[in-house]
């Protein structure tokens, strides 16, 4: 029997609300031991001090540990917990539970396949540099192997959760005589995301190794992955990697497709992703029955570095009250919500080297 990928999206009343995930176990639709990753959107600010991410990880981890009869460390050592802060605009907080069933039903066409891998723990000075790029690339290859996806063309989305620098972590590095890539904690988020994305690009053959060095991270926006989505947080010190693609060796009714938004208002790219996944996107909003087949939409949001969208000025980088990535999440969230008729969408801010400057990847998981 083929393996079967499982995916269930549930609402979250607050970042520590594990009840809806626990209900999936009570209903018998997925078993705790089948869970390999949980992706979440929490209503924090998405910045360095967004502890809603860690709160969600703790709550979900303890709940899973109790269900599995083990401890939190064991759960976090096996399950990728990817929490993305920021549900600005109309975005709805939620959790996407991903699992693997070893004996799923056969499928007439390639079905959703997934693999999870982890890098070693990073010292602070490795973040935003080639050490992080290479370690991420190795983890992506490991996750592809685990998923049984030998051809990178069959990979449609790679989710990475990566660390950031805190004042304490930078002080620890300085005490050892090591220099970090930046002394700005917020800037470290972008560098960590960027290095992780370039690691994905390297593993998938989107960027050659010869084009990469420490100097291009966070600087050369012509180098990017069209399938990477990277989110930084204070709650971990390694990269956690989830690879999603299609494989004829997997069963079940789920599949995935993707497209790349060229800018924040690229509605046609969203519609291409929906259509490629087999949904009747048409020229407007998904009909209700098609929206019901949509299991998850995952995309990146980033203000263009030029300060322009199709030649017209935006002020996202100039607002001292609201961080630019928060503006971008709200903007892109509105575009994809209008396309799908849904607001429980995984819109992640900070798209350094994830799609072209000002744009980003968009992936769609559907049920046949």
Coordinates of C-alpha atoms in Angstrom, one line a residue:
X1 CA 0.0 0.0 0.0
X2 CA 1.3 3.5 -0.7
X3 CA 1.9 6.1 1.9
X4 CA -0.8 8.8 2.3
X5 CA -0.2 12.5 3.2
X6 CA -2.7 13.9 5.5
X7 CA -3.6 17.6 5.9
X8 CA -6.2 19.2 8.1
X9 CA -6.7 23.0 8.6
X10 CA -8.4 24.0 11.9
X11 CA -9.1 27.4 13.5
X12 CA -7.3 28.8 16.5
X13 CA -9.1 30.9 19.1
X14 CA -5.8 32.1 20.5
X15 CA -2.1 31.1 20.1
X16 CA -2.3 28.6 22.9
X17 CA -5.5 26.9 21.6
X18 CA -4.7 23.3 20.9
X19 CA -8.3 22.2 21.3
X20 CA -9.2 22.0 17.6
X21 CA -6.0 19.9 16.9
X22 CA -6.8 17.6 19.8
X23 CA -10.4 17.2 18.3
X24 CA -8.9 15.8 15.1
X25 CA -7.4 12.9 17.3
X26 CA -10.7 12.5 19.1
X27 CA -12.6 12.2 15.8
X28 CA -10.1 9.6 14.6
X29 CA -9.3 11.4 11.3
X30 CA -5.6 11.4 12.2
X31 CA -3.6 9.7 14.9
X32 CA -1.1 11.6 17.0
X33 CA 1.8 9.3 15.9
X34 CA 1.0 10.2 12.3
X35 CA 1.7 14.0 12.8
X36 CA 5.0 15.1 11.3
X37 CA 4.5 18.9 11.1
X38 CA 2.1 21.7 12.2
X39 CA 2.1 25.0 10.4
X40 CA 0.4 27.8 12.2
X41 CA -0.6 31.5 11.7
X42 CA -0.7 33.3 15.1
X43 CA -1.9 36.8 15.8
X44 CA 1.4 38.3 17.0
X45 CA 3.4 41.0 15.3
X46 CA 5.7 38.6 13.4
X47 CA 8.8 40.5 14.7
X48 CA 11.6 39.6 17.0
X49 CA 9.5 39.9 20.2
X50 CA 6.5 37.9 18.8
X51 CA 6.2 35.2 21.5
X52 CA 2.8 34.0 20.2
X53 CA 4.9 31.6 18.1
X54 CA 6.7 30.1 21.1
X55 CA 3.4 30.0 23.0
X56 CA 1.7 28.0 20.2
X57 CA 4.7 25.6 20.0
X58 CA 4.5 25.0 23.8
X59 CA 0.8 24.4 23.8
X60 CA 0.7 22.1 20.8
X61 CA 3.9 20.3 21.9
X62 CA 2.6 19.5 25.4
X63 CA -0.8 18.4 24.0
X64 CA 1.0 16.0 21.6
X65 CA 3.3 14.7 24.3
X66 CA 0.4 13.8 26.5
X67 CA -1.3 12.0 23.6
X68 CA 1.8 10.1 22.8
X69 CA 2.8 9.3 26.3
X70 CA 6.2 11.1 26.0
X71 CA 7.8 14.4 26.8
X72 CA 7.9 17.8 25.1
X73 CA 11.6 17.4 24.0
X74 CA 10.8 14.2 22.2
X75 CA 7.9 15.7 20.4
X76 CA 9.9 18.8 19.3
X77 CA 12.7 16.5 18.2
X78 CA 10.4 14.8 15.7
X79 CA 7.6 17.2 14.7
X80 CA 8.3 20.4 12.8
X81 CA 6.5 23.2 14.5
X82 CA 6.4 26.1 12.0
X83 CA 4.6 29.1 13.5
X84 CA 4.3 32.3 11.5
X85 CA 3.3 35.4 13.4
X86 CA 1.1 38.0 12.0
X87 CA -2.6 37.9 10.9
X88 CA -3.0 41.5 9.8
X89 CA -6.1 42.6 7.9
X90 CA -8.7 39.9 7.6
X91 CA -6.4 36.8 7.9
X92 CA -7.7 34.2 10.3
X93 CA -5.4 32.4 12.9
X94 CA -5.2 28.7 12.2
X95 CA -3.2 25.5 12.3
X96 CA -2.4 23.2 9.4
X97 CA -1.7 19.7 10.7
X98 CA 0.4 17.5 8.3
X99 CA 0.7 13.8 8.8
X100 CA 1.9 10.6 7.1
X101 CA -0.2 7.4 7.0
X102 CA 2.0 4.4 6.1
X103 CA -0.9 2.5 4.4
X104 CA -3.0 4.8 2.4
X105 CA -5.4 4.2 -0.5
X106 CA -4.0 4.0 -4.1
X107 CA -4.4 7.1 -6.2
X108 CA -5.0 7.3 -10.0
X109 CA -2.6 10.3 -10.3
X110 CA 0.4 11.6 -8.4
X111 CA -0.7 12.5 -4.9
X112 CA 0.7 14.8 -2.2
X113 CA 3.9 13.6 -0.7
X114 CA 5.8 15.2 2.2
X115 CA 9.0 14.9 4.0
X116 CA 10.5 16.6 7.1
X117 CA 14.1 17.1 8.1
X118 CA 16.1 19.2 10.5
X119 CA 19.5 20.9 10.4
X120 CA 21.9 20.8 13.3
X121 CA 21.7 23.6 15.8
X122 CA 23.3 26.8 14.5
X123 CA 25.8 28.9 16.5
X124 CA 24.7 32.6 16.2
X125 CA 27.5 33.4 13.8
X126 CA 26.2 30.9 11.2
X127 CA 22.9 32.7 10.6
X128 CA 22.6 34.6 7.4
X129 CA 25.8 32.9 6.0
X130 CA 26.8 30.0 3.8
X131 CA 26.9 27.6 6.7
X132 CA 23.1 28.1 7.0
X133 CA 22.7 27.9 3.2
X134 CA 24.5 24.6 2.9
X135 CA 22.9 23.0 6.0
X136 CA 19.4 24.0 4.7
X137 CA 20.2 22.5 1.3
X138 CA 21.3 19.3 2.9
X139 CA 18.1 19.2 5.0
X140 CA 15.9 19.8 1.9
X141 CA 17.6 16.9 0.1
X142 CA 17.1 14.7 3.1
X143 CA 13.4 15.6 3.3
X144 CA 13.0 15.0 -0.5
X145 CA 14.6 11.5 0.0
X146 CA 12.3 10.9 2.9
X147 CA 9.3 11.8 0.8
X148 CA 10.5 9.7 -2.1
X149 CA 10.7 12.7 -4.5
X150 CA 13.8 12.2 -6.6
X151 CA 13.1 14.9 -9.1
X152 CA 13.2 18.5 -7.8
X153 CA 10.6 19.5 -10.5
X154 CA 8.0 17.5 -8.5
X155 CA 8.6 19.7 -5.4
X156 CA 6.0 22.5 -5.2
X157 CA 6.6 24.1 -1.7
X158 CA 9.4 24.0 0.9
X159 CA 8.5 25.5 4.3
X160 CA 11.4 26.4 6.5
X161 CA 11.3 27.6 10.1
X162 CA 14.6 29.3 11.0
X163 CA 16.2 31.1 14.0
X164 CA 17.0 34.7 14.6
X165 CA 19.6 36.6 16.6
X166 CA 18.7 38.0 20.0
X167 CA 20.9 40.3 22.1
X168 CA 21.8 37.3 24.3
X169 CA 22.8 35.1 21.4
X170 CA 25.0 37.8 19.9
X171 CA 26.6 38.4 23.3
X172 CA 27.4 34.7 23.6
X173 CA 29.1 34.8 20.2
X174 CA 31.1 37.9 21.0
X175 CA 32.3 36.2 24.2
X176 CA 33.8 33.5 22.1
X177 CA 35.4 36.0 19.7
X178 CA 32.9 35.3 16.9
X179 CA 31.3 37.9 14.8
X180 CA 27.6 37.6 13.7
X181 CA 26.4 38.7 10.3
X182 CA 24.6 41.7 11.9
X183 CA 24.2 43.3 15.3
X184 CA 20.5 44.2 14.5
X185 CA 18.1 41.6 15.8
X186 CA 15.3 42.5 13.3
X187 CA 17.8 42.5 10.4
X188 CA 18.8 39.0 11.5
X189 CA 15.4 37.7 10.7
X190 CA 15.7 38.7 7.1
X191 CA 19.2 37.3 6.8
X192 CA 18.2 34.0 8.3
X193 CA 15.2 33.8 6.0
X194 CA 17.3 34.7 3.0
X195 CA 20.1 32.2 3.7
X196 CA 17.5 29.5 4.3
X197 CA 15.7 30.4 1.0
X198 CA 19.0 30.2 -0.9
X199 CA 19.6 26.8 0.6
X200 CA 16.2 25.7 -0.8
X201 CA 17.2 27.2 -4.2
X202 CA 20.5 25.4 -4.1
X203 CA 18.9 22.0 -3.3
X204 CA 16.2 22.4 -6.0
X205 CA 18.7 23.5 -8.7
X206 CA 17.2 27.0 -9.0
X207 CA 20.6 28.7 -8.2
X208 CA 24.1 27.2 -8.8
X209 CA 26.5 26.8 -5.9
X210 CA 29.0 29.0 -7.7
X211 CA 26.7 32.0 -7.5
X212 CA 26.5 31.8 -3.7
X213 CA 28.6 33.3 -1.0
X214 CA 28.1 35.2 2.2
X215 CA 28.0 38.5 0.3
X216 CA 24.9 37.7 -1.7
X217 CA 22.6 36.9 1.2
X218 CA 20.2 39.8 1.7
X219 CA 21.7 41.7 -1.2
X220 CA 21.4 40.1 -4.6
X221 CA 17.6 39.8 -5.1
X222 CA 18.1 38.3 -8.5
X223 CA 18.9 35.0 -6.7
X224 CA 15.8 33.3 -5.4
X225 CA 13.7 30.2 -5.0
X226 CA 10.2 30.0 -6.5
X227 CA 9.2 27.4 -4.0
X228 CA 10.7 28.5 -0.7
X229 CA 8.8 29.9 2.2
X230 CA 10.9 30.8 5.3
X231 CA 9.8 32.1 8.6
X232 CA 12.2 33.2 11.4
X233 CA 11.5 33.0 15.1
X234 CA 13.1 33.2 18.5
X235 CA 11.8 29.8 19.6
X236 CA 14.4 27.6 17.9
X237 CA 18.1 27.5 17.0
X238 CA 18.0 25.1 14.0
X239 CA 16.2 25.0 10.7
X240 CA 13.1 22.9 10.4
X241 CA 12.3 21.9 6.8
X242 CA 9.0 20.6 5.4
X243 CA 9.0 19.5 1.7
X244 CA 5.7 19.2 -0.2
X245 CA 5.4 17.8 -3.7
X246 CA 3.5 15.2 -5.7
X247 CA 4.6 11.6 -6.2
X248 CA 3.0 8.6 -8.0
X249 CA 4.2 6.5 -5.0
X250 CA 1.8 8.2 -2.6
X251 CA -2.0 7.7 -2.3
X252 CA -5.0 9.7 -1.2
X253 CA -7.0 12.5 -2.6
X254 CA -4.6 15.4 -1.9
X255 CA -2.3 17.2 -4.4
X256 CA -0.3 20.4 -4.5
X257 CA 0.5 23.0 -7.2
X258 CA 2.3 26.4 -7.1
X259 CA 2.9 29.6 -9.0
X260 CA 5.1 32.6 -8.4
X261 CA 3.6 36.1 -7.8
X262 CA 5.7 38.8 -9.5
X263 CA 4.5 41.4 -7.1
X264 CA 2.1 41.8 -4.2
X265 CA -1.0 42.3 -6.4
X266 CA -0.4 39.5 -8.9
X267 CA -3.9 38.0 -8.8
X268 CA -3.3 36.1 -12.0
X269 CA -0.5 34.1 -10.4
X270 CA -2.8 33.1 -7.6
X271 CA -5.4 32.0 -10.1
X272 CA -2.8 30.0 -12.0
X273 CA -1.9 28.2 -8.9
X274 CA -5.5 27.4 -8.1
X275 CA -6.1 26.2 -11.7
X276 CA -2.9 24.1 -11.7
X277 CA -4.3 22.4 -8.6
X278 CA -7.5 21.5 -10.5
X279 CA -9.8 24.2 -9.1
X280 CA -12.1 26.2 -11.2
X281 CA -10.5 29.6 -10.6
X282 CA -12.1 31.3 -13.6
X283 CA -11.6 35.1 -13.7
X284 CA -13.0 35.9 -10.3
X285 CA -13.5 34.4 -6.8
X286 CA -13.6 30.6 -6.3
X287 CA -17.2 29.3 -6.2
X288 CA -18.2 28.1 -2.8
X289 CA -17.9 24.4 -3.7
X290 CA -14.4 24.9 -5.1
X291 CA -13.3 26.9 -2.1
X292 CA -14.5 23.9 0.0
X293 CA -12.0 21.7 -1.8
X294 CA -9.1 24.1 -0.9
X295 CA -7.3 22.5 2.0
X296 CA -4.6 25.3 2.3
X297 CA -3.1 28.2 0.5
X298 CA 0.4 29.2 1.5
X299 CA 2.3 32.2 0.2
X300 CA 4.9 34.9 0.9
X301 CA 4.5 38.6 1.2
X302 CA 7.2 41.3 0.9
X303 CA 7.3 45.0 0.2
X304 CA 9.4 45.6 -3.0
X305 CA 12.8 47.1 -2.2
X306 CA 12.3 49.8 -4.9
X307 CA 9.4 51.3 -3.0
X308 CA 7.2 50.9 -6.0
X309 CA 4.4 48.5 -7.2
X310 CA 4.1 48.7 -10.9
X311 CA 5.6 52.1 -11.0
X312 CA 3.5 53.6 -8.2
X313 CA 4.9 54.5 -4.8
X314 CA 4.1 52.5 -1.7
X315 CA 5.0 53.6 1.9
X316 CA 5.5 50.3 3.6
X317 CA 9.2 50.9 4.2
X318 CA 8.6 54.4 5.5
X319 CA 6.0 53.7 8.2
X320 CA 7.7 54.0 11.6
X321 CA 4.6 52.8 13.5
X322 CA 3.9 49.6 11.6
X323 CA 6.6 47.2 10.3
X324 CA 6.8 46.8 6.6
X325 CA 6.2 43.1 6.6
X326 CA 2.9 43.7 8.5
X327 CA 1.7 45.9 5.7
X328 CA 2.7 43.3 3.2
X329 CA 0.9 40.5 4.9
X330 CA -2.3 42.6 5.0
X331 CA -2.0 43.5 1.3
X332 CA -1.2 40.1 0.0
X333 CA -3.7 38.5 2.4
X334 CA -6.5 40.7 0.8
X335 CA -5.5 39.6 -2.7
X336 CA -5.5 35.9 -1.9
X337 CA -8.6 36.1 0.2
X338 CA -10.5 37.8 -2.7
X339 CA -9.3 35.1 -5.0
X340 CA -10.3 32.2 -2.8
X341 CA -13.3 33.4 -0.7
X342 CA -11.3 32.3 2.4
X343 CA -9.4 34.1 5.1
X344 CA -7.8 31.1 6.8
X345 CA -4.7 31.5 4.6
X346 CA -1.0 31.0 5.5
X347 CA 0.4 34.4 4.4
X348 CA 4.0 34.7 5.7
X349 CA 5.9 38.0 5.7
X350 CA 9.5 38.5 4.8
X351 CA 10.2 37.0 1.3
X352 CA 14.0 37.6 1.1
X353 CA 15.2 35.4 -1.9
X354 CA 11.7 33.8 -1.9
X355 CA 10.4 34.8 -5.3
X356 CA 11.3 38.0 -7.2
X357 CA 11.7 41.2 -5.3
X358 CA 8.3 42.3 -4.0
X359 CA 6.7 39.0 -5.1
X360 CA 6.7 35.5 -3.7
X361 CA 5.7 31.9 -4.2
X362 CA 2.0 30.8 -3.7
X363 CA 1.2 27.1 -3.2
X364 CA -2.2 25.4 -3.1
X365 CA -3.1 22.1 -1.5
X366 CA -6.5 20.7 -2.7
X367 CA -8.7 17.7 -2.1
X368 CA -9.8 15.8 -5.2

